[in-house]
Short mmCIF file of C-alpha atoms in Angstrom, two decimals:
data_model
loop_
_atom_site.label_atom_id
_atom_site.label_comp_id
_atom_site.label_asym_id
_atom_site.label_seq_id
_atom_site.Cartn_x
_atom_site.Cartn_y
_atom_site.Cartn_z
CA UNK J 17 143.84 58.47 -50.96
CA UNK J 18 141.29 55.95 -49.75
CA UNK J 19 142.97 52.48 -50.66
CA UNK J 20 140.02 50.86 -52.16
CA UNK J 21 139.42 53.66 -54.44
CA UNK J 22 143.05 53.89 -55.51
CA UNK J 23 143.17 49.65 -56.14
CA UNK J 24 139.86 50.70 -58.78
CA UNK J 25 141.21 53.52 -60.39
CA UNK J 26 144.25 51.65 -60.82
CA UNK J 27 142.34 48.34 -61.97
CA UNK J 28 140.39 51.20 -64.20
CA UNK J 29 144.07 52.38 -65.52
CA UNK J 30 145.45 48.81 -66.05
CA UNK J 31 141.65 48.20 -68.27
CA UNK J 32 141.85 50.93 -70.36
CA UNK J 33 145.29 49.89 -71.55
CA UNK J 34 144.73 46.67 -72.54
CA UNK J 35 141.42 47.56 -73.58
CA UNK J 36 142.43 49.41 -77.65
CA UNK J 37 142.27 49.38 -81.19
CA UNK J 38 142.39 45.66 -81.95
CA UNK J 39 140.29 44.86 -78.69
CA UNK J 40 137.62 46.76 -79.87
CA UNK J 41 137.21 45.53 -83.49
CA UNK J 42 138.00 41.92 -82.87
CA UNK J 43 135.51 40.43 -80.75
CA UNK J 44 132.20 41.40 -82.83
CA UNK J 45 133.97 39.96 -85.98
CA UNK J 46 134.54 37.02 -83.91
CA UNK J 47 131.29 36.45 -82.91
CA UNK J 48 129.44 37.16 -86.40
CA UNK J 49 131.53 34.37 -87.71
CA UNK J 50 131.02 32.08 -84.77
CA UNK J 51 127.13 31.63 -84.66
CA UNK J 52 126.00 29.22 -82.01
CA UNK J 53 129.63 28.17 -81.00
CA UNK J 54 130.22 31.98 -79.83
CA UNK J 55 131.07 30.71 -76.56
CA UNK J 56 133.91 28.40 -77.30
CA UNK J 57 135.38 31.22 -79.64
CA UNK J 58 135.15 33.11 -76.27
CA UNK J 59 137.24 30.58 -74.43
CA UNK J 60 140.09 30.43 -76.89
CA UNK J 61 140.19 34.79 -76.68
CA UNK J 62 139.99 34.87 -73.57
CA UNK J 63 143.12 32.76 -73.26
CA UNK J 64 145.07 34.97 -75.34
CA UNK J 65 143.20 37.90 -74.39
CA UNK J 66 142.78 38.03 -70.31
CA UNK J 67 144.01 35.54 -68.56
CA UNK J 68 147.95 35.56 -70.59
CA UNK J 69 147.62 39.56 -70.10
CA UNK J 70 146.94 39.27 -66.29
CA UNK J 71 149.64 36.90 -65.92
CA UNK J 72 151.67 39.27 -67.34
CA UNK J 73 150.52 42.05 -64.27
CA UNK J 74 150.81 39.27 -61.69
CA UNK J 75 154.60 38.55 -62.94
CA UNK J 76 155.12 42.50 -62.66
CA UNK J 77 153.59 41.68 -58.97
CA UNK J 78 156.20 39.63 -58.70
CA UNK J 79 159.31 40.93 -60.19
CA UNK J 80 158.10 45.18 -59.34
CA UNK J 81 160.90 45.45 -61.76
CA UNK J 82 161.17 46.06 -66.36
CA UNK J 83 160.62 44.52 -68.62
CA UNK J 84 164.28 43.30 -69.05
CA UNK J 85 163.59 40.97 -65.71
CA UNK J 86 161.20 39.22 -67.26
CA UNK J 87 163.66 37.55 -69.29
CA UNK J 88 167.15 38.02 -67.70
CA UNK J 89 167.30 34.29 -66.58
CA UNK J 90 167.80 33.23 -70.30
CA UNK J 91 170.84 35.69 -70.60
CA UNK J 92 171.61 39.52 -70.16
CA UNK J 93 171.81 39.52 -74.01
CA UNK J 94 168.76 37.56 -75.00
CA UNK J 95 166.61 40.25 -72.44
CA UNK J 96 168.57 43.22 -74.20
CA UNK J 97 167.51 41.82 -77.55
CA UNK J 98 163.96 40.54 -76.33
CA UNK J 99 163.25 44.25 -74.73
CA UNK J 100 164.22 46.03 -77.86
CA UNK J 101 162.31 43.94 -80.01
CA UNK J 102 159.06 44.14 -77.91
CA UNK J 103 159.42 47.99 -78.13
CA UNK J 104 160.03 48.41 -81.32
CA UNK J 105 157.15 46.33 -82.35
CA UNK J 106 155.28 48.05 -80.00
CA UNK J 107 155.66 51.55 -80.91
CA UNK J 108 155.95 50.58 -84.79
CA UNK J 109 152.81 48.66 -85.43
CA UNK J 110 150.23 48.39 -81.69
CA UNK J 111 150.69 52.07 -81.18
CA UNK J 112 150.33 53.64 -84.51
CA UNK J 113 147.16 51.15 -85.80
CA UNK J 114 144.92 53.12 -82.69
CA UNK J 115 146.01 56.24 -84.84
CA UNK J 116 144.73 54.52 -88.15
CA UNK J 117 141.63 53.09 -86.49
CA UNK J 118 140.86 56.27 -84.57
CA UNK J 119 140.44 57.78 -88.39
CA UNK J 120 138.73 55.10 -90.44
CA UNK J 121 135.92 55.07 -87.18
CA UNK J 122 135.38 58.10 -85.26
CA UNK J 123 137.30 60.82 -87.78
CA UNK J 124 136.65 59.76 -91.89
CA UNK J 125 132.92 59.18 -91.25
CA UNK J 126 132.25 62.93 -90.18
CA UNK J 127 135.10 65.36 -91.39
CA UNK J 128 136.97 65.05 -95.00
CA UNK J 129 140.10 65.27 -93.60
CA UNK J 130 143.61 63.26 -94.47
CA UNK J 131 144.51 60.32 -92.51
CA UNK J 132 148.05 62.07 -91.75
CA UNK J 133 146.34 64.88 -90.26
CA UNK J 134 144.72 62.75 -87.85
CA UNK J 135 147.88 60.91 -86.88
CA UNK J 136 149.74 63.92 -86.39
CA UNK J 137 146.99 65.72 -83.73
CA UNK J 138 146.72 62.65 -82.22
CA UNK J 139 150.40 61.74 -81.32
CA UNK J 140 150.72 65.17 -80.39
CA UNK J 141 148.31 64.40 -78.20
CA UNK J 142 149.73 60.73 -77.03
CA UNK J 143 153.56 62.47 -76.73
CA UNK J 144 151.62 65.20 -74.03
CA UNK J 145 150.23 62.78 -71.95
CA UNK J 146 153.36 60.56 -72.14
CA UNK J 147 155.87 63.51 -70.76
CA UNK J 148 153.19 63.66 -68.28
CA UNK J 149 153.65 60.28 -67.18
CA UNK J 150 153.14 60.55 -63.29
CA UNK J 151 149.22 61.95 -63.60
CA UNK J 152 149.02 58.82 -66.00
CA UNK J 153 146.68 56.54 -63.71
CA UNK J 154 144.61 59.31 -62.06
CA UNK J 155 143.74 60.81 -65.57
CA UNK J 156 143.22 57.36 -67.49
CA UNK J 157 141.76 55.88 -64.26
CA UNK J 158 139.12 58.66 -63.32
CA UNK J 159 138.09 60.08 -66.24
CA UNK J 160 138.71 57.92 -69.93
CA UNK J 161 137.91 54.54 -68.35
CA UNK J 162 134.49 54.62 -67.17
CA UNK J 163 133.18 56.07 -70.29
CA UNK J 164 134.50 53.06 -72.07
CA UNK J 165 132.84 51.03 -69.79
CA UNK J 166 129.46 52.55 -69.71
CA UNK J 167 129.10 52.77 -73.29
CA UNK J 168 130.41 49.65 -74.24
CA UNK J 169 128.15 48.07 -71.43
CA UNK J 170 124.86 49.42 -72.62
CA UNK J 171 125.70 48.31 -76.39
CA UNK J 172 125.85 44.87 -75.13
CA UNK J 173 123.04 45.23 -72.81
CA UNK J 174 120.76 46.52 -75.98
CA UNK J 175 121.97 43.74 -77.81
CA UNK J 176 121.65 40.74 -75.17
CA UNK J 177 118.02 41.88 -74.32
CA UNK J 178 116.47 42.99 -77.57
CA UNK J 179 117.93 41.16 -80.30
CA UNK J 180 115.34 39.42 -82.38
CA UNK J 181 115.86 36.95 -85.17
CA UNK J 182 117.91 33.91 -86.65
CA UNK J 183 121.56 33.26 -85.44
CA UNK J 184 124.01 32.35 -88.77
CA UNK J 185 125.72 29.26 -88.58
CA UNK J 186 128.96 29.47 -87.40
CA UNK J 187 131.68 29.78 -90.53
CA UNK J 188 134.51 28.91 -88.30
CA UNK J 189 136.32 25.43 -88.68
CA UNK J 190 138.45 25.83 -85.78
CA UNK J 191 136.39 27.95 -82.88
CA UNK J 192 138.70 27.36 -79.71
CA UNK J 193 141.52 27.73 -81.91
CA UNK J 194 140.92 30.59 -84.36
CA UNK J 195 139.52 32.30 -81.17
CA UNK J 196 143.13 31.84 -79.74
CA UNK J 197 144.96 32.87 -82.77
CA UNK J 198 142.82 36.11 -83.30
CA UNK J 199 143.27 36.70 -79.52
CA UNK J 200 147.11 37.53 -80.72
CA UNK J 201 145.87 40.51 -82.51
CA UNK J 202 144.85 42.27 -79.43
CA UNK J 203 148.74 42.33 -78.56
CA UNK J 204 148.12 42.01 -74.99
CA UNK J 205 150.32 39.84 -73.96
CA UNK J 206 153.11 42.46 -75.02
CA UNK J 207 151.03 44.94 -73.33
CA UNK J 208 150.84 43.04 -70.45
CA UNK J 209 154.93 42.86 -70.48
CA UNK J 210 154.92 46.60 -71.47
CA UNK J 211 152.36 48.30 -69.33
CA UNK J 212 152.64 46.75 -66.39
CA UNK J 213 156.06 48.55 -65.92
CA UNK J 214 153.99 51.92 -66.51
CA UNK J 215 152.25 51.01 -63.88
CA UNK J 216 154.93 50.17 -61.31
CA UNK J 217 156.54 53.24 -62.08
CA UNK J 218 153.75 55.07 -61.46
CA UNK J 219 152.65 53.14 -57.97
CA UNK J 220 156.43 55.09 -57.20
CA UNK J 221 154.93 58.37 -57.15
CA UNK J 222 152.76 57.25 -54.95
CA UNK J 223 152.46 56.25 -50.93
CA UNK J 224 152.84 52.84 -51.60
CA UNK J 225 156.62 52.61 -50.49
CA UNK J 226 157.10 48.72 -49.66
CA UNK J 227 156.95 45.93 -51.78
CA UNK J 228 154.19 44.24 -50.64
CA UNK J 229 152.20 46.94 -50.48
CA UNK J 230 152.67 47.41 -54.04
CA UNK J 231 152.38 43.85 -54.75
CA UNK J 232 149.02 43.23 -53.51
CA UNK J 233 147.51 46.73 -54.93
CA UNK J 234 149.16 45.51 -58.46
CA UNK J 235 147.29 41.84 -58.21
CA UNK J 236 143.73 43.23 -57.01
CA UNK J 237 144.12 45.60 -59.69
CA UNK J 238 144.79 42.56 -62.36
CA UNK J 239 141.55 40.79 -60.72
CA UNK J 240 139.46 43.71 -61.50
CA UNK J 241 140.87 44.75 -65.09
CA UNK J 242 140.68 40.81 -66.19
CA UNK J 243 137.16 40.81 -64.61
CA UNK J 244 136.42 43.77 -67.11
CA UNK J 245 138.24 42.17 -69.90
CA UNK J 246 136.24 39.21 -69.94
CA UNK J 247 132.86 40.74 -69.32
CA UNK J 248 133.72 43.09 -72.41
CA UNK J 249 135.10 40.69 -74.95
CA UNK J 250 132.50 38.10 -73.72
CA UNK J 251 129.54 40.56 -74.63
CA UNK J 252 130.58 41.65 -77.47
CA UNK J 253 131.50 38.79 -79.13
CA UNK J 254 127.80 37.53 -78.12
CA UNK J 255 126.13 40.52 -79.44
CA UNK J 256 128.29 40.02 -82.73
CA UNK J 257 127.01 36.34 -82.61
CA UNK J 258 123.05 37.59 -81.97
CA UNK J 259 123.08 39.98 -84.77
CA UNK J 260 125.37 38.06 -87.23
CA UNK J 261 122.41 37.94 -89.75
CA UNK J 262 122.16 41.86 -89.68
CA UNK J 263 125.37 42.11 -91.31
CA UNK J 264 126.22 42.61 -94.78
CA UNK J 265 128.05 39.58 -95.81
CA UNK J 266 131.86 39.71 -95.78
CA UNK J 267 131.82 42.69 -93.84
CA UNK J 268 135.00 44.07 -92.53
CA UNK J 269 135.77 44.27 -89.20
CA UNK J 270 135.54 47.94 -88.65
CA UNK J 271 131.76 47.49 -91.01
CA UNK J 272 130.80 45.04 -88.08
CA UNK J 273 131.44 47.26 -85.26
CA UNK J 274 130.01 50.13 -86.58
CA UNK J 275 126.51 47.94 -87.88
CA UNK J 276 126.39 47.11 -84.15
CA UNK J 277 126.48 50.53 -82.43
CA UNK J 278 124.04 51.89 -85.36
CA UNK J 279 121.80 48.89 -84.53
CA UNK J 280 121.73 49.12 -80.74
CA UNK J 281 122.46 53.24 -80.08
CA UNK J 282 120.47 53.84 -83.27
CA UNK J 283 121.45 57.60 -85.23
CA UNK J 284 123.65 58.24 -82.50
CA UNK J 285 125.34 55.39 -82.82
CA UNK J 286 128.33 56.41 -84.50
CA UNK J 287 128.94 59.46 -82.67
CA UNK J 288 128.90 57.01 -79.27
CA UNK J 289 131.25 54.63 -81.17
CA UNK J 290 133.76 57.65 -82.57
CA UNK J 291 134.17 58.80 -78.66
CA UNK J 292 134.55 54.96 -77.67
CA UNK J 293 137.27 54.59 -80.76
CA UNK J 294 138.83 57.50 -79.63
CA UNK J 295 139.53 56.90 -75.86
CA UNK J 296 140.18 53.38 -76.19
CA UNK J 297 143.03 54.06 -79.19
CA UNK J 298 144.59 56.78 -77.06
CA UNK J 299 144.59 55.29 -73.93
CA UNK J 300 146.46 52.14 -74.86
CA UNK J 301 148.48 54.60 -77.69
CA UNK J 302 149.49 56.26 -74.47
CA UNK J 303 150.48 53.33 -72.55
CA UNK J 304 152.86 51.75 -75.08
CA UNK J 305 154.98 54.82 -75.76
CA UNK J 306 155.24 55.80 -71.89
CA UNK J 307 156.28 51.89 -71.27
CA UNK J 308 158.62 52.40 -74.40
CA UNK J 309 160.17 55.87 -72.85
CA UNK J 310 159.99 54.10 -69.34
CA UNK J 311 162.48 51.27 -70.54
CA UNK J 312 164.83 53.33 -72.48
CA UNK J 313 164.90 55.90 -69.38
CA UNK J 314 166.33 53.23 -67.29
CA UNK J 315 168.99 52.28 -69.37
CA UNK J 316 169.99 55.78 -69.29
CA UNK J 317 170.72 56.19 -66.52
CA UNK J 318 167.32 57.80 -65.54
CA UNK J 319 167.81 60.52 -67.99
CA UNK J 320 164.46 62.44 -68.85
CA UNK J 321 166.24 63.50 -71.64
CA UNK J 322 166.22 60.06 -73.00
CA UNK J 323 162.30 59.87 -71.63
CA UNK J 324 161.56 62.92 -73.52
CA UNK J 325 163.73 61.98 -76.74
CA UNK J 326 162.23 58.38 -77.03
CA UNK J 327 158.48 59.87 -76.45
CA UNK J 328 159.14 62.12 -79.31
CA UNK J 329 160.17 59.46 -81.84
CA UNK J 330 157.94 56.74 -80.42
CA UNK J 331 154.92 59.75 -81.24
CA UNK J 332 157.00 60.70 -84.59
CA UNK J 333 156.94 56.50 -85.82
CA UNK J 334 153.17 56.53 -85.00
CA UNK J 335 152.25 59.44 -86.95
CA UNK J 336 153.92 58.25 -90.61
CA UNK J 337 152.88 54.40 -89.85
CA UNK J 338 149.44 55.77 -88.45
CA UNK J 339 148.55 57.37 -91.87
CA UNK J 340 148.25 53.59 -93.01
CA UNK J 341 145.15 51.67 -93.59
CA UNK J 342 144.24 49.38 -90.75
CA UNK J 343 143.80 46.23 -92.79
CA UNK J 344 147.60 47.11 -94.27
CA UNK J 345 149.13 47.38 -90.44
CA UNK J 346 147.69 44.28 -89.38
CA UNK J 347 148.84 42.42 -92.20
CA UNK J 348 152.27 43.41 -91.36
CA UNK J 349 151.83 42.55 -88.12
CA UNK J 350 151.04 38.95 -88.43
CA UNK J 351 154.55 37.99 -88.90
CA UNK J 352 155.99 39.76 -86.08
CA UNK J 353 153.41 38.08 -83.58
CA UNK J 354 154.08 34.92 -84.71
CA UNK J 355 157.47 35.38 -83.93
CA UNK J 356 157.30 37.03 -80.81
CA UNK J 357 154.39 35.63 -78.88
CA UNK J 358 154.83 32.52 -77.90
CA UNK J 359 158.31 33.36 -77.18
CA UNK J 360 156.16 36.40 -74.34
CA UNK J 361 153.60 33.55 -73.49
CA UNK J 362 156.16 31.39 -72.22
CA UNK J 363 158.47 34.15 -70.37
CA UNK J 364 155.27 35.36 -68.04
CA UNK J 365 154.55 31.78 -67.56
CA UNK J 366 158.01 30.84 -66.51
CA UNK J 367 158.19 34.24 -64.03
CA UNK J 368 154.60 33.40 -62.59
CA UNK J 369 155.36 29.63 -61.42
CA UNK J 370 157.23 29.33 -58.01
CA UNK J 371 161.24 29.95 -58.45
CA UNK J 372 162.24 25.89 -57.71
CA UNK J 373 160.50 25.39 -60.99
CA UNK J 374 162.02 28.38 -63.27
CA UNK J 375 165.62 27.86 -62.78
CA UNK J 376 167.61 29.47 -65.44
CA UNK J 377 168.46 25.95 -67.16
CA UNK J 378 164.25 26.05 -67.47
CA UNK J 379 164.15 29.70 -68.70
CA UNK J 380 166.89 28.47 -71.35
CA UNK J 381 165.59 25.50 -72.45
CA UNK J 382 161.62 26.84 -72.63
CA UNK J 383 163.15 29.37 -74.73
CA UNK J 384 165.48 27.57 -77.00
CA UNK J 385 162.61 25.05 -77.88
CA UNK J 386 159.42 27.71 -78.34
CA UNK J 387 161.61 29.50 -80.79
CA UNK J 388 162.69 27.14 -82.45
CA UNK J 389 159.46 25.62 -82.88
CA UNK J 390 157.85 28.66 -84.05
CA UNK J 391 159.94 29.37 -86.90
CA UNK J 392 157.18 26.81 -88.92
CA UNK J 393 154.66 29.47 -87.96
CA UNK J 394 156.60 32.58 -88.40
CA UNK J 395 157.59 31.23 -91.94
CA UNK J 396 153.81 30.15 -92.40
CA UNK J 397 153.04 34.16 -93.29
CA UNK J 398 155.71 34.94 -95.18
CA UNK J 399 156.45 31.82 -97.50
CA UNK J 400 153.83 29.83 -99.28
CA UNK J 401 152.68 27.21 -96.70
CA UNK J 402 152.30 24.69 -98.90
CA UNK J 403 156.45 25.01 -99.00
CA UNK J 404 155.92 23.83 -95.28
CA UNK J 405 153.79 20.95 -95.56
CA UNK J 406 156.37 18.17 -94.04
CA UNK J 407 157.66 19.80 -91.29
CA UNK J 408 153.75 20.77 -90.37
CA UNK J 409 152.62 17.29 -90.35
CA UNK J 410 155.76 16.30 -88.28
CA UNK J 411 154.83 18.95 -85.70
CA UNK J 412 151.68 18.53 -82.78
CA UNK J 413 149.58 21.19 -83.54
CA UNK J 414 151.43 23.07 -85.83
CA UNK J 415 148.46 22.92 -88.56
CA UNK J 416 146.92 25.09 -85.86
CA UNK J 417 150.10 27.57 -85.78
CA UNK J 418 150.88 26.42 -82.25
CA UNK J 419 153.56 23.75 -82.92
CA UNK J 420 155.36 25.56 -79.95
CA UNK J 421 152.93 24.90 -77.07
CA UNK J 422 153.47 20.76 -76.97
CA UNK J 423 157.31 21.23 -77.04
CA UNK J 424 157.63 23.85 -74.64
CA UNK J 425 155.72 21.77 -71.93
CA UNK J 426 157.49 19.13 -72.59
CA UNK J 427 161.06 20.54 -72.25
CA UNK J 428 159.91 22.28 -69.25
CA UNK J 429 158.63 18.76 -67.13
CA UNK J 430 161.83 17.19 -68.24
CA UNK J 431 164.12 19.81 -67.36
CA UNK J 432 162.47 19.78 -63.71
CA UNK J 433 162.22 16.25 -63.32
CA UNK J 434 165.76 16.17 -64.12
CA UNK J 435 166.61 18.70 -61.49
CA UNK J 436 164.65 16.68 -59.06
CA UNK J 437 166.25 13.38 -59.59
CA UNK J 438 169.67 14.69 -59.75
CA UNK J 439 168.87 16.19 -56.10
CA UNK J 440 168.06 13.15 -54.39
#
């Protein structure tokens, strides 16, 4: 295959799964409630939402390893732990909400059918392509990806050159921030932990035999799905922005995106949109639970037995969780990302700065500290927060939920300049 058209299907591939459920209905929301200041809201997702998640691809560069390398320098146990958490999460609340948003968007509006119907066809469908793992970048790659793109594109081109009227003021206290915080939502920085494996794995099926081969295909590929990534969530959080007076007010997320395909790709808007629901969901659907089979394969001694087995109840978790409402699986999941973000943030930074600065006394301490220090903001969801008032105030940042971010730099200068002056 000609190189630069495998590094674009691959870029394609690595696009389409980042690029699902929550990444679709996010960034229009975002932008009705940011008004004018829709371009600092687009600095704080983009954050969250590219640059973290291409980190996460160049570490893979890096490491061409799992998912358990990313934090073995803390200890064998902590990665063991971290791994099975990540999966879990994965396959029990990322994976099944493209199920429930597949529904409530491109299935409920057209045929009076049962959500559990539609989660069961559909990780029928998500189990298939996962045993089928080594077409997994040609078929996402070629075929489901540029549809996305397309469509998506000429929304946001209707919007950008046609849209007439008043901008709303923007209802958002904290733009940079609350642009950060809803960037979490997306769940791509656990994606970015999770599928790049997929797509190491994958590179192995191919001719790329050495490691720098596959190194440098894996980082152009990050350049041109991050490229896409911003483009996307930069448009349509700007169209949401430049028709945020067409929508009804308090509309719900999924209201917002479909207003805005209806508005731009007028009475066949929502068929366009139910296509664009439906590849998007499946394709990142499709990514988690072949990561998820990937990792548990490994440990198993490369069993496909194990592959097969973990598939099937990574497909049979999506289908009862799937039959949810999306509103009730992203309130569950706002715990579980406070918990476990930062803790991912930090891990792909530590693996993507040179080695002399990651020592495993740095992995440790980074660690230690961001989890400790986001306990305030794990708690913050599930106890009143008012119960949380003095150890907030006491905290940088931690009114903003990122009382982690000040702490973990700071452990991580000391610990180095400690290492330095101890070696001279």
């Amino acid at each position: 295959m000609n190189k630069t058209k495998e590094i674009w299907i691959a870029g394609f591939a690595l696009f389409s799964l980042f690029f699902g459920a929550g990444n679709l209905i996010l960034p229009p929301s975002l932008g009705a409630k940011s008004g004018l200041d829709w371009w600092i809201v687009v600095l704080g997702f983009v954050l969250t939402g590219v640059t973290i998640p291409i980190l996460a691809i160049f570490a893979h560069a890096k490491l061409q390893g799992t998912l358990y390398d990313f934090g073995k320098k803390v200890s064998p146990v902590f990665s063991t732990i971290f791994c099975f958490l990540i999966y879990i999460i994965a396959v029990a609340i990322p994976s099944p909400r493209t199920a429930a948003v597949t529904h409530e968007i491109a299935i409920q509006p057209f045929f009076d059918s049962s959500p559990i119907l539609t989660s069961i066809i559909y990780f029928l469908l998500v189990f298939i392509f996962a045993v089928n793992r080594s077409k997994i970048i040609s078929l996402i790659g070629k075929f489901l990806t540029p549809i996305i793109v397309i469509i998506l594109l000429l929304i946001i081109a209707i919007v950008t050159f046609t849209a007439q009227g008043t901008v709303n003021p923007s209802t958002l206290k904290k733009p940079f921030v609350d642009g950060i915080l809803e960037g979490y939502q997306t769940f791509d920085a656990i994606a970015g932990v999770v599928v790049g494996a997929v797509i190491i794995i994958s590179l192995n099926y191919s001719s790329h035999t050495t490691f720098d081969a596959k190194r440098k295909l894996i980082r152009q590929a990050g350049f041109i799905a991050g490229t896409g990534l911003l483009l996307i969530y930069g448009g349509l959080i700007l169209s949401g922005s430049l028709l945020s007076s067409t929508f009804v007010e308090n509309a719900s997320r999924t209201e917002i995106l479909t207003s805005l395909s209806t508005q731009t790709l007028g009475t066949l808007g929502a068929t366009f949109l139910s296509v664009l629901v439906a590849l998007a969901c499946f394709t990142t659907a499709v990514g988690i639970v072949t990561g998820t089979a990937d990792y548990i394969k490994g440990i198993c001694n490369d069993s496909k037995k194990a592959y097969i087995l973990t598939a099937a109840i990574a497909s049979i978790i999506g289908v009862f969780v799937g039959s949810y409402q999306v509103d009730f699986i992203i309130t569950i999941a706002v715990p579980a990302l406070m918990f476990l973000y930062p803790i991912t943030i930090m891990l792909i930074i530590l693996n993507i700065v040179p080695d002399k600065y990651a020592s495993k006394l740095v992995f440790r301490g980074v660690i230690l500290v961001t989890f400790i220090f986001s306990i305030p903001d794990f708690l913050g969801f599930i106890i009143p927060r008012e119960n949380l008032t003095g150890i907030v105030n006491v905290i940088p940042l931690a009114k903003h939920s990122l009382g982690w971010v000040l702490p973990a730099i700071l452990v991580f200068g000391l610990l180095n300049l400690k290492k330095k002056v101890l070696t001279k």
